[in-house]
Each structure stands twice: as C-alpha cells, then as structure tokens.
PDB file of C-alpha atoms and ligand atoms in Angstrom:
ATOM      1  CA  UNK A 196      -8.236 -46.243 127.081  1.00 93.00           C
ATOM      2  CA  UNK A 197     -10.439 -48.148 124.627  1.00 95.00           C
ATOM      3  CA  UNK A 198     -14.073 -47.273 125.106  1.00 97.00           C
ATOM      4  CA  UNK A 199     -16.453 -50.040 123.750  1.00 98.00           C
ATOM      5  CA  UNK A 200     -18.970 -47.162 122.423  1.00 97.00           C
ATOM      6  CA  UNK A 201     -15.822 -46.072 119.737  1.00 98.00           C
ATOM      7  CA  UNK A 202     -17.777 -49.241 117.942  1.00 98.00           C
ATOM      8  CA  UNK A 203     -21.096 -48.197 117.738  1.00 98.00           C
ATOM      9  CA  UNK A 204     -22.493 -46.605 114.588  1.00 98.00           C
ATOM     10  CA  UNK A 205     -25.884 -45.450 116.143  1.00 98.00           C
ATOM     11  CA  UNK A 206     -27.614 -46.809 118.363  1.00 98.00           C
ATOM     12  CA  UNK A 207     -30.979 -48.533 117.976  1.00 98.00           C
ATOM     13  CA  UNK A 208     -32.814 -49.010 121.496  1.00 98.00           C
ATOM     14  CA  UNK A 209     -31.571 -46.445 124.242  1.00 98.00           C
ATOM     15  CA  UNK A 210     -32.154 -47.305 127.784  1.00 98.00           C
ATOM     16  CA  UNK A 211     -35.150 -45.457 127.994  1.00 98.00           C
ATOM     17  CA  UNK A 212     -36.454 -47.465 124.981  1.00 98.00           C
ATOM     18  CA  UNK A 213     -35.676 -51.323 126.416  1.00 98.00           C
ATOM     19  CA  UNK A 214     -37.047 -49.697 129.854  1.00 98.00           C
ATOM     20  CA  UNK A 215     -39.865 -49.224 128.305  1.00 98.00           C
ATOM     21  CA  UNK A 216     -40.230 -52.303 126.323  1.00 98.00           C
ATOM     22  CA  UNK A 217     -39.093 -54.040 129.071  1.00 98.00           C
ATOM     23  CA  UNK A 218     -42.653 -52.892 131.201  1.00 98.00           C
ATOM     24  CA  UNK A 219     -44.939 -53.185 128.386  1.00 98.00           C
ATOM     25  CA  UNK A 220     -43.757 -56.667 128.172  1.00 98.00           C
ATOM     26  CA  UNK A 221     -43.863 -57.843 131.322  1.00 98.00           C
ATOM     27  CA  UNK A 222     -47.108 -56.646 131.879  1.00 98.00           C
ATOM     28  CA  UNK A 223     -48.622 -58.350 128.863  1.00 98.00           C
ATOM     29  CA  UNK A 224     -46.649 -61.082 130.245  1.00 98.00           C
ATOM     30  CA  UNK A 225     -48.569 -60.436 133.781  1.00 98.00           C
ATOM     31  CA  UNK A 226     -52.016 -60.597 132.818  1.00 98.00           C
ATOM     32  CA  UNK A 227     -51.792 -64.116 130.476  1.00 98.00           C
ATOM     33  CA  UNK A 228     -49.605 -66.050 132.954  1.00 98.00           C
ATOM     34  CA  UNK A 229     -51.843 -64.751 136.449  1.00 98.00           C
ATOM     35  CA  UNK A 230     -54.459 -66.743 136.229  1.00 97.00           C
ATOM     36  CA  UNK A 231     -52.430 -70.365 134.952  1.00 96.00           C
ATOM     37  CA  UNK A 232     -52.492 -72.650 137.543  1.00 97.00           C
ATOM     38  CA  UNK A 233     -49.638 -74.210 136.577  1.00 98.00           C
ATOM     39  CA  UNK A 234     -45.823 -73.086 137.631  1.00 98.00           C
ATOM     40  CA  UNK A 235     -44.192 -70.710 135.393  1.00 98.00           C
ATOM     41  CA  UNK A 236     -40.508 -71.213 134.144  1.00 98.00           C
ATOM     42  CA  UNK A 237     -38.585 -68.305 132.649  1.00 98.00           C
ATOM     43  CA  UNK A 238     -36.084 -70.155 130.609  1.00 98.00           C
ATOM     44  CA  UNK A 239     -33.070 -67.990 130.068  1.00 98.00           C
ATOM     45  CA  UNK A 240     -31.127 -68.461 127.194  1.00 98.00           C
ATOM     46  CA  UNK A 241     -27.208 -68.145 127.965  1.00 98.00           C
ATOM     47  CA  UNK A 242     -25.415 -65.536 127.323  1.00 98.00           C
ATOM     48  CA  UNK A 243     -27.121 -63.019 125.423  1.00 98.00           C
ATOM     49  CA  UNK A 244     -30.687 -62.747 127.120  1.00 98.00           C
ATOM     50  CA  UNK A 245     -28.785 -61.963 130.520  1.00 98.00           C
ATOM     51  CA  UNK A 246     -29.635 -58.522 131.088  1.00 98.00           C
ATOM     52  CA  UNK A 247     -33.001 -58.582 129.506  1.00 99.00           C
ATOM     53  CA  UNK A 248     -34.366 -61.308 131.251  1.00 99.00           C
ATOM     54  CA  UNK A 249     -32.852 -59.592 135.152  1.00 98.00           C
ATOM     55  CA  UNK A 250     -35.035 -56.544 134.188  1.00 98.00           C
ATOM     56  CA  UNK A 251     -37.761 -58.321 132.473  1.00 99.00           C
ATOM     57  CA  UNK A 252     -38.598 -60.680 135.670  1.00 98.00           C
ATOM     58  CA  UNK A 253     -38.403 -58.192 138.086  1.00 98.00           C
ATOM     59  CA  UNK A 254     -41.268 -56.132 136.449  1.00 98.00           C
ATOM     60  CA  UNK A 255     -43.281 -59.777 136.658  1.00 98.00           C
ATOM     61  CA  UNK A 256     -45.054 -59.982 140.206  1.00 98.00           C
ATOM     62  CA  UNK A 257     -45.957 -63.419 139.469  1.00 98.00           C
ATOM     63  CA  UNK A 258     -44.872 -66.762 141.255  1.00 98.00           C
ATOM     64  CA  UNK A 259     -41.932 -68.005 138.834  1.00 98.00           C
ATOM     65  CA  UNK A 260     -38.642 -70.055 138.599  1.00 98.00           C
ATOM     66  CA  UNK A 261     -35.753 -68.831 136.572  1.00 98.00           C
ATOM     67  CA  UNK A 262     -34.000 -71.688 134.616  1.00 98.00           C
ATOM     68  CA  UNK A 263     -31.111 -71.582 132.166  1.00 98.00           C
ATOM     69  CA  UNK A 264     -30.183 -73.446 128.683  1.00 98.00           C
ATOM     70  CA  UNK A 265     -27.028 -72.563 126.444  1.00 98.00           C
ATOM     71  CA  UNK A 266     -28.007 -73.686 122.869  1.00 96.00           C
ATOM     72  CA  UNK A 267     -27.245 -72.604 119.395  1.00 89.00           C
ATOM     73  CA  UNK A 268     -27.895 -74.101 116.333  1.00 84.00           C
ATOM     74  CA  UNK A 269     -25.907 -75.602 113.702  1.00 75.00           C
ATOM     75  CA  UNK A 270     -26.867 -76.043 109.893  1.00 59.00           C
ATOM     76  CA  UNK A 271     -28.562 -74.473 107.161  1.00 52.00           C
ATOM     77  CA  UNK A 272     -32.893 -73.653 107.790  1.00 43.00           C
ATOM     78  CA  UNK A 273     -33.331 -75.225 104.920  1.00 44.00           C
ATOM     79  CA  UNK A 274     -31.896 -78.497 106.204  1.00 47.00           C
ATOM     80  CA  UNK A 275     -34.243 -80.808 107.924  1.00 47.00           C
ATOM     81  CA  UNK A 276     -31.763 -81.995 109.697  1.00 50.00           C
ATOM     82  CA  UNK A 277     -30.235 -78.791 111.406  1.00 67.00           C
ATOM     83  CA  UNK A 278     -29.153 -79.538 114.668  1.00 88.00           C
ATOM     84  CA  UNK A 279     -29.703 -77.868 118.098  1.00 93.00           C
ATOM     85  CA  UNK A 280     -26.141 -77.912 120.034  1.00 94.00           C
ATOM     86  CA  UNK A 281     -26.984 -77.565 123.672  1.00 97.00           C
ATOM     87  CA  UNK A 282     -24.206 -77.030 126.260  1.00 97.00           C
ATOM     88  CA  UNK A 283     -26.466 -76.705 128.999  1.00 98.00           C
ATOM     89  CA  UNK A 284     -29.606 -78.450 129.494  1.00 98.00           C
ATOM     90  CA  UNK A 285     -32.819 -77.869 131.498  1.00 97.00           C
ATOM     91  CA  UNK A 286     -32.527 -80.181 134.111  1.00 94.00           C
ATOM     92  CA  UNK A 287     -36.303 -80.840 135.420  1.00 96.00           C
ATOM     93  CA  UNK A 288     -38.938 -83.886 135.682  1.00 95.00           C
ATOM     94  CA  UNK A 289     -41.421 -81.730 135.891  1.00 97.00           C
ATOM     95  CA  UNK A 290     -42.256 -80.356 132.235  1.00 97.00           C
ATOM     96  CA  UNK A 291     -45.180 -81.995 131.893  1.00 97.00           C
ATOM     97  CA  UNK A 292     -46.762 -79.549 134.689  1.00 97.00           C
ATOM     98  CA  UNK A 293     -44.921 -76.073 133.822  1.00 98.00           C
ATOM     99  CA  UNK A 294     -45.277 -73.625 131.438  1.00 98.00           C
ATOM    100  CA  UNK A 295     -41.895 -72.293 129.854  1.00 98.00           C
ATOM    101  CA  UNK A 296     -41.337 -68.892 128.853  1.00 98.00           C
ATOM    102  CA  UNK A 297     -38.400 -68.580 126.788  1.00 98.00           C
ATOM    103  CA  UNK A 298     -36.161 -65.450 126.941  1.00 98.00           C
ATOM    104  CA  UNK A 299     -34.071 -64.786 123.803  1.00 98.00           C
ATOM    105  CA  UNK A 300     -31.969 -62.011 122.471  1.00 98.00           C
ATOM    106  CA  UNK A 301     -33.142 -61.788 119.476  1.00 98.00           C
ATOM    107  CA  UNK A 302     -34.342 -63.723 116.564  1.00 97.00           C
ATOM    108  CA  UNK A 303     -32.660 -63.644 113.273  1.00 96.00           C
ATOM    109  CA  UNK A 304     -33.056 -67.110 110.785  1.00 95.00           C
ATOM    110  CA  UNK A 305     -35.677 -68.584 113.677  1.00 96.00           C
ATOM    111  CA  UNK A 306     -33.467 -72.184 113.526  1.00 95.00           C
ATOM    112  CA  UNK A 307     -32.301 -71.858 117.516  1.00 95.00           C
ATOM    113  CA  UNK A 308     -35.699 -71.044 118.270  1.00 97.00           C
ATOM    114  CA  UNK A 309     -37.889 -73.137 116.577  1.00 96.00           C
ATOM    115  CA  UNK A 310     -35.804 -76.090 117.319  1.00 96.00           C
ATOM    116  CA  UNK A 311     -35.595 -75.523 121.095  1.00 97.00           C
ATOM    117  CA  UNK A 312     -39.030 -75.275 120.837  1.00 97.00           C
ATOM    118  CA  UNK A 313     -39.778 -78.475 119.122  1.00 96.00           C
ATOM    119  CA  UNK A 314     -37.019 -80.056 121.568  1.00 97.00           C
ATOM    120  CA  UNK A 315     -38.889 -78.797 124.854  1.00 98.00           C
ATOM    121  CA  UNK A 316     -42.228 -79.833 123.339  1.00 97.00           C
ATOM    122  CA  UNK A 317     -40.742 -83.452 122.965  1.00 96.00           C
ATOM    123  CA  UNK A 318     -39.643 -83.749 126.427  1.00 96.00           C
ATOM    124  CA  UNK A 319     -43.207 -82.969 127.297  1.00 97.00           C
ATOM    125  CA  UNK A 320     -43.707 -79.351 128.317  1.00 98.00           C
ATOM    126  CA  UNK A 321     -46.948 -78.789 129.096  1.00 97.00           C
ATOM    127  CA  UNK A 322     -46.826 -74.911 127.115  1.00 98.00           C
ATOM    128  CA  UNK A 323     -43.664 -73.217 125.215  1.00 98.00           C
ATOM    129  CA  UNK A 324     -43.880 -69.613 124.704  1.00 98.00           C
ATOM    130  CA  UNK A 325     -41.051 -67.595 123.744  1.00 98.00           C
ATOM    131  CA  UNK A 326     -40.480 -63.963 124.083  1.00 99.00           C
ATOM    132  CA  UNK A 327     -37.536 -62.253 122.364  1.00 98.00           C
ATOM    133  CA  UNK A 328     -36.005 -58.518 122.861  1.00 98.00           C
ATOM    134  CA  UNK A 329     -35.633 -58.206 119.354  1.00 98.00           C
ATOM    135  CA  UNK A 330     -36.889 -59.743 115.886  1.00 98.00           C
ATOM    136  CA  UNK A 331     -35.401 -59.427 112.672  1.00 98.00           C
ATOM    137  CA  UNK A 332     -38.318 -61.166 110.868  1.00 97.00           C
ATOM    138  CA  UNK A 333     -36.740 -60.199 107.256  1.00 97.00           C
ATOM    139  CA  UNK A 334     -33.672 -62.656 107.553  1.00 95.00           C
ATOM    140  CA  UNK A 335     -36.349 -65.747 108.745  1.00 96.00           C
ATOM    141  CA  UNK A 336     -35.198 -68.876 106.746  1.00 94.00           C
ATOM    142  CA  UNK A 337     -38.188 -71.313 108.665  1.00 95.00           C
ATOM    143  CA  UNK A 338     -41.585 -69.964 110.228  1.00 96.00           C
ATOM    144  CA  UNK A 339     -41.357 -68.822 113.585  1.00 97.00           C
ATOM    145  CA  UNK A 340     -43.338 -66.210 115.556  1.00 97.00           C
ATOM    146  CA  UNK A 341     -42.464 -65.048 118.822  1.00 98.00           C
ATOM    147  CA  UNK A 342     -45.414 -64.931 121.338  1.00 98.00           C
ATOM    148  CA  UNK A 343     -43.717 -61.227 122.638  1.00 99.00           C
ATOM    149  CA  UNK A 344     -41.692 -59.264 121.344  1.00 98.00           C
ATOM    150  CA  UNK A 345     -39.710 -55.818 122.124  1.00 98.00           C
ATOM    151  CA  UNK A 346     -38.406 -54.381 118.859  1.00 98.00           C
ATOM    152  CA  UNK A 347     -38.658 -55.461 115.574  1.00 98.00           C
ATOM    153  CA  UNK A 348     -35.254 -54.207 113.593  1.00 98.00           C
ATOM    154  CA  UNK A 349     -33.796 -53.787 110.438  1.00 97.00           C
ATOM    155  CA  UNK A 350     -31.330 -56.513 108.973  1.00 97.00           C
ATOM    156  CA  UNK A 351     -28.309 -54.875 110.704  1.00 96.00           C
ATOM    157  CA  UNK A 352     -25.488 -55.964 113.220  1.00 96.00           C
ATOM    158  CA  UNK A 353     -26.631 -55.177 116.621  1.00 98.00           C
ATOM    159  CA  UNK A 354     -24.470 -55.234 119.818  1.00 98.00           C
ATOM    160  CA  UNK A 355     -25.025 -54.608 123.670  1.00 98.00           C
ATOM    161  CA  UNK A 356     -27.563 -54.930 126.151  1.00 98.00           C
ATOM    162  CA  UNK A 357     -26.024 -58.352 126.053  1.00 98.00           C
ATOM    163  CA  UNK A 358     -25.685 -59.574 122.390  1.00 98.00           C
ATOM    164  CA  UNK A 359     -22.183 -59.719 120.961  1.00 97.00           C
ATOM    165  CA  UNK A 360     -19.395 -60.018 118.187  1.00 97.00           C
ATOM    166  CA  UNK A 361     -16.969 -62.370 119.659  1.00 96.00           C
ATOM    167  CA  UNK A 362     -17.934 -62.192 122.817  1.00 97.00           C
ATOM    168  CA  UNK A 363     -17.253 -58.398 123.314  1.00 97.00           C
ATOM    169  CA  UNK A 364     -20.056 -55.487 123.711  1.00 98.00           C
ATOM    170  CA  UNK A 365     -22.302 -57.720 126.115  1.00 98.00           C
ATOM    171  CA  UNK A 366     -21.745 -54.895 128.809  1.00 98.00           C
ATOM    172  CA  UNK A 367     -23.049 -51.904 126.491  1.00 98.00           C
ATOM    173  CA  UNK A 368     -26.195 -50.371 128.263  1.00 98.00           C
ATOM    174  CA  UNK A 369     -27.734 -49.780 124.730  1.00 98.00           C
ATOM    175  CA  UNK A 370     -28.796 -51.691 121.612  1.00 98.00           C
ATOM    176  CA  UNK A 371     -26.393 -50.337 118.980  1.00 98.00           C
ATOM    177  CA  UNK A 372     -25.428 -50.762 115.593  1.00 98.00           C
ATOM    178  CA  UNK A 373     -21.587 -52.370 115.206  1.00 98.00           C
ATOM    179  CA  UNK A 374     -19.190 -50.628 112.799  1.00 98.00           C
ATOM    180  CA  UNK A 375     -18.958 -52.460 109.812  1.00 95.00           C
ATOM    181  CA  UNK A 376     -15.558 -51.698 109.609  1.00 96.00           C
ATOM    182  CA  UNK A 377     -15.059 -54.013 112.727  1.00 96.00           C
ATOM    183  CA  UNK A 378     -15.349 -56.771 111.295  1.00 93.00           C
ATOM    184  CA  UNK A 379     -15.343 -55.820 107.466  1.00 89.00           C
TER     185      UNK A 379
HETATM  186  P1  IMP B 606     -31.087 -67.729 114.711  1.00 75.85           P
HETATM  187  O1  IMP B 606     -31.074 -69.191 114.981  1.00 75.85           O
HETATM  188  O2  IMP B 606     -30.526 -67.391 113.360  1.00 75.85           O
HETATM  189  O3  IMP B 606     -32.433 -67.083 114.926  1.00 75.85           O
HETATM  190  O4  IMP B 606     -30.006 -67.134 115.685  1.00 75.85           O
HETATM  191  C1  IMP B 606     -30.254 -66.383 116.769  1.00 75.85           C
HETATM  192  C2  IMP B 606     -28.927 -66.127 117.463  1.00 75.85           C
HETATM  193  O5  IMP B 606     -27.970 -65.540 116.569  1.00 75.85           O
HETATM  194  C3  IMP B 606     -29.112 -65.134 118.577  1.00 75.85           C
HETATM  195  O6  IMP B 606     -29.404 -65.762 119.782  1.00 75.85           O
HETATM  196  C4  IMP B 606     -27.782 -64.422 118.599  1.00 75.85           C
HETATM  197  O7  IMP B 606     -26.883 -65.141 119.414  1.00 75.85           O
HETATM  198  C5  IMP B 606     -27.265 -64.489 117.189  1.00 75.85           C
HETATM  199  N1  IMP B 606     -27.519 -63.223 116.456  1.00 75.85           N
HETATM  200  C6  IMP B 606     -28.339 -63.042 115.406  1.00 75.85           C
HETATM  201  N2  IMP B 606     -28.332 -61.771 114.989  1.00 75.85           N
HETATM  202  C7  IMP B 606     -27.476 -61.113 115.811  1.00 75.85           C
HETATM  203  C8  IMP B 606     -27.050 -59.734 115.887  1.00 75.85           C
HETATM  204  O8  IMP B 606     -27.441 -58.830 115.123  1.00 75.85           O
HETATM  205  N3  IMP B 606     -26.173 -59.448 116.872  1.00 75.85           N
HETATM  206  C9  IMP B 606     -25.702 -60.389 117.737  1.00 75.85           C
HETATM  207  N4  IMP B 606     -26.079 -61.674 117.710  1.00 75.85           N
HETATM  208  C10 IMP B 606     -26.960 -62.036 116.740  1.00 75.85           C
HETATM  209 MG1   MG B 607     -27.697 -65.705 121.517  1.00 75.85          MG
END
C-alpha cells in the first residue's frame, strides 16, 4: 500500500499547530465582525481552503453564510493585465450590504488574491477582508497583505491540510513539506 506521508519531508504545521491557529483566528475574527451590523460572508475558496475554513467557522459563534468561488490566476504579477480565471462565481445581489471574508490556502505571488479582491470590490462589496492559513510573503510579486493570517512559511513546497501537487495530498491531516524528488 502507498501511504501519502512516504512524500513528506517534514512537516511544517502539526494538527495541534493549525488547531491552534485555527482558535486564535477565529477569535480575532470574533471580536471585529460581532459588533458589524451588516451580514457576514465567509467566501471559501475551492479546493484548497476546504478543511481550514470547516474548522475555522465552527470556532466563529457569529451569524454567517458560507459561500464558495473557484478562481486562479493566470499571467505574470508584473503584468497589468493578469487575469483572474473564475470557474465558479459568487452568485449574490446583495454585496453591496455584506461583508466578505475570504478564506485562502495560502498566499504565495499575491496575484489570485489581490485580483479577487479588486474583482469583489467592483461588483460592489460593501468590505473585503481576506484571511489565509498560510503566507509566504518572500515570493510576493504585487503588494498584498492578508487581514489574518495563520503561519507565515519559508519559500518551500507545502502539501496537506488541503493544498496539493496535482491534485493529490489534499487529505493529509498536516502541513508538510513535499519531497523534492516528487516532482524534481
Ligand atoms: P498566488 O496567486 O501566487 O498567491 O497563488 C496562490 C495559489 O497557488 C494558492 O491558492 C495555491 O493553490 C497555490 N500554491 C502556492 N504555493 C503553494 C504551495 O506551496 N503548495 C500548494 N499550493 C500552492
Ligand atoms: Mg488554491
């Protein structure tokens, strides 16, 4: 039998770690989003920020709706004209009275990121906040600075706890470091 863990070089967040995280940042998440009197949208972004956002919202004893967008981006940072591929939209005619709280993975060159946010700020969203698992702020190619974040890591592969290589390693329990040689 194949075990996905024969791919893992070490691993970077242990459960213990994201439960952790997890709490701090739903807390902080807690106290600035009680008192808004508008609705609060946790926009989940398909497929990676699965897992994280199911344990992040259920530490968050707040009135909120759970939506879903599947985006990534295409084209250099440095290109003006990068473009945001969506494959599922937000479907709403509401923005103009919610606040969104974006749930990410992580955040490597920003691009996805900053142009989902510039996207849901030009349909009229009334607030766009965007909290990511984990940052990798040394590979940034445009500015962007998550509102929350879990983990900032080193400029390495990481797998699990829903981020992949090829779709594989979503279902790891961990954050771990891939094996070079798996895709060297
Ligand atoms: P960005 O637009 O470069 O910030 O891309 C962010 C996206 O790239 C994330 O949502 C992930 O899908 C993917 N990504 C970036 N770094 C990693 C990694 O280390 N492991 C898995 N996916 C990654
Ligand atoms: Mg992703």
């Amino acid at each position: 039998m194949f075990r996905i863990d024969n791919d893992v070089e070490e691993i970077l967040l242990d459960e213990a770690t994201i439960a952790d995280v997890t709490s701090k940042l739903a807390a902080k998440i807690t106290e600035d989003y009680m008192d808004s009197p508008r609705k609060l949208v946790v926009l989940s972004i398909l497929k990676g920020s699965m897992p994280f956002t199911t344990d992040l919202v259920r530490q968050i004893p707040l009135p909120l709706e759970l939506d879903f967008m599947k985006v990534s981006s295409y084209g250099a940072g440095t290109m003006s004209s990068g473009q945001l591929k969506i494959s599922l939209d937000l479907m709403r005619d509401d923005l103009d009275e919610i606040d969104i709280l974006v749930i990410e993975d992580i955040v490597d060159s920003g691009n996805t990121l900053s142009r989902l946010k510039k996207y849901l700020a030009d349909k009229g969203a009334h607030s766009v906040r965007i909290c990511t698992l984990l940052d990798k702020p040394s590979r940034r190619e445009v500015e962007l600075v998550p509102d929350y974040c879990g983990a900032v890591i080193p400029d390495k592969f990481v797998i699990g706890y829903g981020l992949d290589y090829n779709e594989k390693y979503r279902n790891l329990p961990y954050v771990g470091v891939l094996k070079p040689s798996v895709y060297m």
